[in-house]
Amino acid sequence: MIYLDNAATTPPCREAIDASVFAMNEAFGNPSSLHGLGIQAEKLIDFSKEALARALGGVSKEIVFTSGATESNNLAIFGLAENYGRRKKRVVTTAVEHPSVAEAFKKLSALGYEVVAVKPDQNGEITADALVSAVDKNTCLVSAMYVNNETGYILPVESAFSRIKKQYPDCMTHCDFVQGFLKLPVKVKSLCADAVSVSGHKVHAPKGVGALWIKSGVRVAPATFGGGQQNGLRSGTEAVPAIYAFGKAVEAFSGNIAQRLERAALVKKYAVERLSEAGLVINSKENASPYIISAALVGIKSETLLHFLEAEKIYVSSGSACSKGKKSAVLTAFGLADAVADSTVRISLGFDTEKNDIDSLAEALERASKSLVKSDRGR
Ligand code: PMP
């Protein structure tokens, strides 16, 4: 099998699997219990908080564990808007966000906020200037992703957020860092963010765990109420096995980010050459994250191609896994013509993707081009 859908999810690593089994077998106590078993479980959470904080460049008390980045994004957006948007009702985001941000902003709009979603320009770029000029003195929150999950496009979050913070120190900044975490050597300080979302299953931890980093002193209103766990920010007994596994996966992959990035860039360069030779249009920009390649075999529907490749045990996504066959509003926002967007597949590299995996993909694509063109293009 050749797995090239790592932006959708990654296989849990050995360290994460062993950690979750250990937590279930040996440390099953409730982390809020005062006895030894509870304290043992609490220690596993503390380990993971420290691992996440170290990888992000923060401190452990700034980490809140959630059920995934969808919850982290929702917690940050609603929690910041509630505390900082009493009088300032304008909120800014981009038109290329993951649905867990885009839908949260739709809800803010329904709640009476003025929502501005900055669109890519005619070059498919969202510039720092465009983000900064969308913000005014009535803006309480800006949320922008670091790496777009469909195209790998890297947004100028650092320069935009640092300028916004200089001009409007009271405006809160949130970054969905899911596709950049442990892939790009970026720390929260340089992001100038007040809150940063990450997800476990994109970095070889299990599904169902994520984290929100919240800068010390920043107030995020809770969305769940109950036993007051995690400093009252996220009530509910912590998912210790998943959290411990997340910490172990982060520990395993928090070194060598720059070396892995360099390696991925070489594989991407090779992939772009091979895919172009196979007749694909490459949508991803040259300076996009090397881990995500958006490309189209124009005339063949994404899903048709995806299933053709699947029959050869090669796994990719159509656009993004979250769009599930629906037309991607994000690809359209990036300026892709309908015919290209409808034929787009996302090839997302893992840390271990090799050039020969790309060769197998390119050969399969050549076969697809020969055998599918007639059936699909003729329609
Ligand atoms: N943001 C981005 C950019 C993503 O790629 C994803 C996952 N597709 C999410 C948020 C949601 O993460 P989770 O699956 O952990 O809820």
XYZ file of N, CA and C in Angstrom, residues 165-324:
480
model
N -1.116 43.000 15.809
C -0.897 43.194 17.254
C -0.286 44.572 17.548
N 0.559 45.055 16.621
C 1.158 46.375 16.834
C 0.105 47.472 16.716
N -0.735 47.335 15.675
C -1.737 48.390 15.445
C -2.942 48.292 16.369
N -3.322 47.050 16.674
C -4.541 46.825 17.479
C -4.229 45.802 18.575
N -3.515 46.229 19.620
C -3.077 45.263 20.643
C -4.228 44.488 21.287
N -5.442 45.041 21.263
C -6.569 44.350 21.907
C -7.257 43.339 20.997
N -6.850 43.296 19.745
C -7.468 42.338 18.824
C -6.834 40.968 19.056
N -7.667 39.956 19.290
C -7.171 38.613 19.572
C -6.836 37.890 18.264
N -5.796 37.052 18.318
C -5.381 36.342 17.106
C -5.377 34.833 17.361
N -5.964 34.102 16.432
C -5.997 32.628 16.549
C -5.481 32.022 15.253
N -4.686 30.968 15.405
C -4.159 30.286 14.221
C -4.483 28.797 14.267
N -5.089 28.300 13.192
C -5.275 26.858 13.000
C -3.957 26.353 12.406
N -3.174 25.702 13.265
C -1.808 25.300 12.878
C -1.731 23.801 12.552
N -2.910 23.189 12.342
C -2.986 21.730 12.208
C -2.012 21.174 11.167
N -1.970 21.780 9.994
C -1.149 21.193 8.916
C 0.302 21.672 8.947
N 0.627 22.516 9.922
C 2.010 22.966 10.027
C 2.741 22.324 11.203
N 1.976 21.846 12.173
C 2.549 21.359 13.425
C 3.474 20.158 13.179
N 4.698 20.275 13.654
C 5.760 19.262 13.512
C 6.208 19.083 12.055
N 5.707 19.944 11.187
C 6.114 19.873 9.784
C 6.927 21.106 9.404
N 6.580 22.238 10.002
C 7.324 23.469 9.733
C 7.920 23.957 11.054
N 9.151 24.473 11.013
C 9.797 24.874 12.269
C 9.292 26.227 12.762
N 8.067 26.244 13.242
C 7.428 27.497 13.667
C 7.002 27.352 15.131
N 7.272 28.391 15.920
C 6.877 28.367 17.336
C 5.816 29.439 17.577
N 5.055 29.256 18.642
C 3.931 30.171 18.884
C 4.364 31.631 19.022
N 5.566 31.855 19.557
C 6.009 33.231 19.769
C 6.081 33.980 18.434
N 6.665 33.334 17.430
C 6.819 34.035 16.150
C 5.469 34.198 15.451
N 4.490 33.380 15.834
C 3.157 33.505 15.233
C 2.418 34.756 15.703
N 2.826 35.306 16.855
C 2.105 36.433 17.464
C 0.627 36.081 17.660
N 0.371 34.824 18.009
C -1.015 34.380 18.202
C -1.353 34.350 19.681
N -2.635 34.521 19.965
C -3.123 34.353 21.332
C -3.572 32.921 21.571
N -3.957 32.237 20.499
C -4.380 30.834 20.624
C -4.003 30.088 19.348
N -3.583 28.834 19.530
C -3.126 28.015 18.397
C -3.712 26.613 18.528
N -4.323 26.119 17.440
C -4.958 24.792 17.458
C -4.079 23.750 16.774
N -4.012 22.571 17.388
C -3.329 21.438 16.755
C -4.165 20.170 16.968
N -3.863 19.159 16.135
C -4.642 17.919 16.183
C -3.703 16.727 16.333
N -4.129 15.728 17.112
C -3.285 14.548 17.336
C -3.149 13.654 16.117
N -4.275 13.389 15.446
C -4.213 12.343 14.415
C -3.487 12.761 13.147
N -3.119 14.035 13.062
C -2.313 14.460 11.908
C -0.826 14.250 12.187
N -0.492 13.925 13.432
C 0.924 13.762 13.793
C 1.171 12.407 14.470
N 0.508 11.379 13.930
C 0.759 9.984 14.345
C 0.275 9.645 15.746
N -0.668 10.433 16.274
C -1.363 10.075 17.519
C -2.753 9.573 17.101
N -3.537 9.032 18.033
C -4.868 8.556 17.628
C -5.836 9.698 17.307
N -6.932 9.346 16.685
C -8.003 10.326 16.450
C -8.717 10.621 17.770
N -9.343 11.795 17.827
C -10.128 12.117 19.026
C -9.344 12.855 20.087
N -8.177 13.377 19.732
C -7.451 14.209 20.696
C -6.795 15.369 19.940
N -6.864 16.527 20.552
C -6.226 17.718 19.986
C -5.835 18.613 21.139
N -5.325 19.775 20.809
C -4.962 20.706 21.871
C -5.150 22.133 21.389
N -5.377 22.989 22.366
C -5.391 24.420 22.105
C -4.342 25.041 23.016
N -3.409 25.750 22.411
C -2.452 26.529 23.200
C -3.063 27.907 23.390
N -3.124 28.345 24.644
C -3.677 29.679 24.926
C -2.608 30.476 25.662
N -2.224 31.573 25.078
C -1.180 32.421 25.666
C -1.536 32.805 27.105
N -0.555 32.753 27.990
C -0.798 33.123 29.392
C -1.443 34.501 29.466
N -2.471 34.603 30.273
C -3.138 35.888 30.471
C -4.321 36.107 29.541
N -4.392 35.315 28.467
C -5.518 35.462 27.530
C -6.703 34.664 28.078
N -7.873 35.276 28.005
C -9.061 34.639 28.592
C -9.946 34.034 27.501
N -10.070 32.710 27.528
C -10.958 32.019 26.600
C -12.148 31.522 27.429
N -13.360 31.859 26.995
C -14.539 31.402 27.752
C -14.765 29.923 27.455
N -15.077 29.122 28.481
C -15.295 27.688 28.236
C -16.553 27.435 27.410
N -16.578 26.266 26.749
C -17.771 25.879 25.983
C -18.471 24.703 26.641
N -17.766 24.010 27.548
C -18.401 22.904 28.277
C -18.322 23.197 29.764
N -19.372 22.819 30.453
C -19.461 23.139 31.879
C -19.672 21.846 32.644
N -19.027 21.732 33.764
C -19.157 20.501 34.542
C -18.181 20.501 35.689
N -17.352 19.469 35.724
C -16.471 19.246 36.873
C -15.286 20.194 36.984
N -15.111 21.052 36.013
C -14.055 22.074 36.128
C -12.657 21.583 35.796
N -12.568 20.418 35.095
C -11.232 19.930 34.722
C -10.528 20.950 33.809
N -9.228 20.788 33.706
C -8.382 21.655 32.855
C -8.653 23.144 33.148
N -8.528 23.465 34.414
C -8.723 24.855 34.885
C -10.073 25.428 34.507
N -11.067 24.566 34.429
C -12.428 25.027 34.145
C -12.669 25.320 32.671
N -11.628 25.152 31.866
C -11.767 25.517 30.453
C -12.419 24.428 29.632
N -12.277 23.195 30.097
C -12.808 22.100 29.295
C -13.170 20.977 30.261
N -14.370 21.129 30.840
C -14.825 20.135 31.807
C -14.991 18.776 31.148
N -14.871 17.748 31.938
C -14.996 16.375 31.436
C -13.722 15.619 31.764
N -13.885 14.350 32.136
C -12.705 13.540 32.455
C -11.809 13.447 31.225
N -10.555 13.745 31.404
C -9.620 13.766 30.278
C -9.457 12.377 29.655
N -9.270 12.357 28.329
C -9.070 11.100 27.587
C -7.607 10.683 27.739
N -7.283 10.153 28.919
C -5.870 9.932 29.256
C -5.110 9.092 28.205
N -5.659 7.944 27.751
C -4.878 7.168 26.769
C -4.564 7.957 25.500
N -5.527 8.707 25.001
C -5.303 9.479 23.768
C -4.351 10.648 24.036
N -4.521 11.289 25.177
C -3.656 12.435 25.516
C -2.204 11.979 25.698
N -2.040 10.848 26.403
C -0.673 10.352 26.631
C -0.047 9.945 25.286
N -0.851 9.308 24.440
C -0.360 8.918 23.113
C 0.036 10.154 22.300
N -0.746 11.206 22.401
C -0.458 12.467 21.696
C 0.905 13.001 22.156
N 1.090 13.021 23.473
C 2.361 13.513 24.027
C 3.544 12.703 23.520
N 3.369 11.374 23.495
C 4.471 10.505 23.057
C 4.760 10.693 21.560
N 3.700 10.871 20.758
C 3.899 11.088 19.324
C 4.615 12.427 19.101
N 4.194 13.434 19.844
C 4.823 14.756 19.705
C 6.298 14.676 20.101
N 6.560 13.958 21.194
C 7.955 13.801 21.625
C 8.771 13.110 20.518
N 8.154 12.092 19.893
C 8.878 11.325 18.873
C 9.208 12.167 17.639
N 8.356 13.135 17.323
C 8.542 13.861 16.059
C 8.903 15.334 16.233
N 9.213 15.758 17.475
C 9.466 17.199 17.609
C 10.910 17.584 17.281
N 11.789 16.600 17.153
C 13.152 16.913 16.677
C 13.187 16.831 15.156
N 14.266 17.306 14.569
C 14.534 17.112 13.120
C 13.463 17.665 12.177
N 12.721 18.661 12.608
C 11.656 19.196 11.740
C 12.260 19.775 10.458
N 13.344 20.526 10.605
C 13.956 21.170 9.432
C 14.522 20.127 8.464
N 15.153 19.073 9.006
C 15.710 18.024 8.136
C 14.588 17.291 7.395
N 13.505 17.003 8.109
C 12.376 16.300 7.448
C 11.768 17.192 6.360
N 11.734 18.494 6.665
C 11.155 19.440 5.712
C 11.985 19.484 4.423
N 13.290 19.489 4.603
C 14.198 19.508 3.450
C 13.991 18.260 2.597
N 13.857 17.141 3.270
C 13.661 15.862 2.583
C 12.321 15.869 1.836
N 11.277 16.371 2.518
C 9.946 16.422 1.891
C 9.979 17.346 0.668
N 10.767 18.432 0.762
C 10.840 19.374 -0.365
C 11.432 18.688 -1.598
N 12.417 17.812 -1.366
C 13.020 17.087 -2.498
C 12.011 16.105 -3.104
N 11.270 15.425 -2.230
C 10.264 14.468 -2.728
C 9.174 15.224 -3.490
N 8.790 16.389 -2.959
C 7.751 17.176 -3.642
C 8.246 17.632 -5.020
N 9.475 18.108 -5.070
C 10.029 18.591 -6.345
C 9.979 17.461 -7.365
N 10.381 16.285 -6.920
C 10.373 15.121 -7.802
C 8.931 14.797 -8.219
N 8.024 14.870 -7.256
C 6.620 14.542 -7.532
C 6.031 15.514 -8.557
N 6.351 16.789 -8.392
C 5.807 17.793 -9.323
C 6.275 17.487 -10.744
N 7.557 17.116 -10.881
C 8.084 16.758 -12.213
C 7.360 15.536 -12.775
N 7.280 14.501 -11.969
C 6.689 13.232 -12.436
C 5.194 13.401 -12.744
N 4.490 14.132 -11.896
C 3.046 14.311 -12.114
C 2.801 15.179 -13.343
N 3.648 16.178 -13.539
C 3.490 17.025 -14.732
C 3.707 16.172 -15.979
N 4.736 15.320 -15.946
C 4.989 14.424 -17.093
C 3.791 13.518 -17.349
N 3.118 13.137 -16.251
C 1.956 12.242 -16.393
C 0.709 13.018 -16.836
N 0.859 14.321 -17.056
C -0.245 15.104 -17.615
C -1.091 15.836 -16.584
N -0.638 15.877 -15.342
C -1.441 16.568 -14.325
C -1.112 18.054 -14.276
N -2.135 18.839 -13.946
C -1.945 20.269 -13.678
C -1.653 20.378 -12.183
N -0.591 21.089 -11.836
C -0.244 21.232 -10.414
C -0.870 22.527 -9.892
N -1.742 22.403 -8.899
C -2.384 23.602 -8.344
C -1.530 24.262 -7.253
N -0.768 23.435 -6.525
C -0.023 23.972 -5.378
C 1.098 24.884 -5.847
N 1.273 25.948 -5.107
C 2.346 26.882 -5.445
C 3.689 26.288 -5.044
N 4.746 26.835 -5.676
C 6.084 26.306 -5.413
C 6.475 26.463 -3.942
N 6.054 27.586 -3.334
C 6.442 27.819 -1.941
C 5.418 27.289 -0.939
N 4.515 26.405 -1.402
C 3.533 25.794 -0.486
C 4.238 24.766 0.394
N 3.531 24.287 1.413
C 4.097 23.226 2.240
C 4.401 22.030 1.347
N 5.607 21.464 1.461
C 5.934 20.336 0.582
C 5.127 19.091 0.901
N 4.453 19.097 2.045
C 3.716 17.892 2.444
C 2.380 17.748 1.712
N 1.923 18.814 1.042
C 0.614 18.747 0.377
C 0.759 19.165 -1.083
N 0.339 18.279 -1.982
C 0.376 18.605 -3.408
C -1.041 18.460 -3.956
N -1.556 19.574 -4.462
C -2.881 19.551 -5.063
C -2.673 19.522 -6.574
N -3.293 18.542 -7.234
C -3.044 18.393 -8.672
C -4.290 17.825 -9.340
N -4.411 18.066 -10.637
C -5.622 17.625 -11.340
C -5.283 16.947 -12.658
N -5.974 15.850 -12.913
C -5.922 15.231 -14.232
C -7.212 15.697 -14.910
N -7.093 16.846 -15.547
C -8.296 17.572 -15.982
C -9.157 16.691 -16.892
N -10.447 16.652 -16.586
C -11.374 15.860 -17.385
C -11.768 14.575 -16.673
N -10.978 14.189 -15.691
C -11.338 12.992 -14.922
C -11.753 13.439 -13.526
N -12.951 13.064 -13.151
C -13.457 13.503 -11.845
C -12.568 12.980 -10.711
N -12.371 13.832 -9.705
C -11.510 13.478 -8.568
C -11.836 12.099 -8.003
N -13.133 11.865 -7.815
C -13.510 10.610 -7.158
C -13.222 9.403 -8.028
N -13.401 9.578 -9.345
C -13.102 8.486 -10.274
C -11.620 8.135 -10.179
N -10.800 9.165 -10.147
C -9.353 8.952 -10.084
C -8.957 8.338 -8.740
N -9.568 8.869 -7.688
C -9.277 8.359 -6.343
C -9.542 6.849 -6.277
N -10.677 6.410 -6.852
C -11.011 4.983 -6.762
C -10.153 4.146 -7.706
N -9.765 4.726 -8.833
C -8.833 4.031 -9.729
C -7.525 3.762 -8.975
N -7.017 4.791 -8.298
C -5.754 4.648 -7.557
C -5.914 3.673 -6.394
N -7.071 3.737 -5.770
C -7.331 2.844 -4.635
C -7.235 1.373 -5.077
N -7.735 1.097 -6.292
C -7.670 -0.274 -6.808
C -6.206 -0.713 -6.970
N -5.312 0.254 -7.059
C -3.875 -0.069 -7.143
C -3.208 0.091 -5.761
N -4.042 0.202 -4.738
C -3.582 0.344 -3.336
C -2.751 1.632 -3.115
N -3.171 2.658 -3.826
C -2.559 3.979 -3.617
C -3.668 4.895 -3.099
N -3.415 5.521 -1.960
C -4.481 6.287 -1.302
C -4.203 7.790 -1.341
N -5.140 8.526 -1.922
C -5.073 9.996 -1.966
C -6.461 10.526 -1.572
N -6.598 11.850 -1.541
C -7.923 12.443 -1.267
C -8.434 13.151 -2.510
N -9.739 13.325 -2.569
C -10.293 14.187 -3.606
C -10.409 15.567 -2.977
N -9.664 16.534 -3.452
C -9.683 17.881 -2.852
C -9.226 17.832 -1.411
N -10.148 17.633 -0.491
C -9.777 17.361 0.890
C -10.742 16.329 1.411
N -10.289 15.558 2.410
C -11.134 14.477 2.925
C -12.422 15.025 3.518
N -12.386 16.285 3.961
C -13.559 16.846 4.637
C -14.659 17.222 3.661
N -14.303 17.412 2.371
C -15.350 17.870 1.454
C -16.210 16.709 0.953
N -15.753 15.452 1.187
C -16.563 14.250 0.898
C -17.358 14.330 -0.388
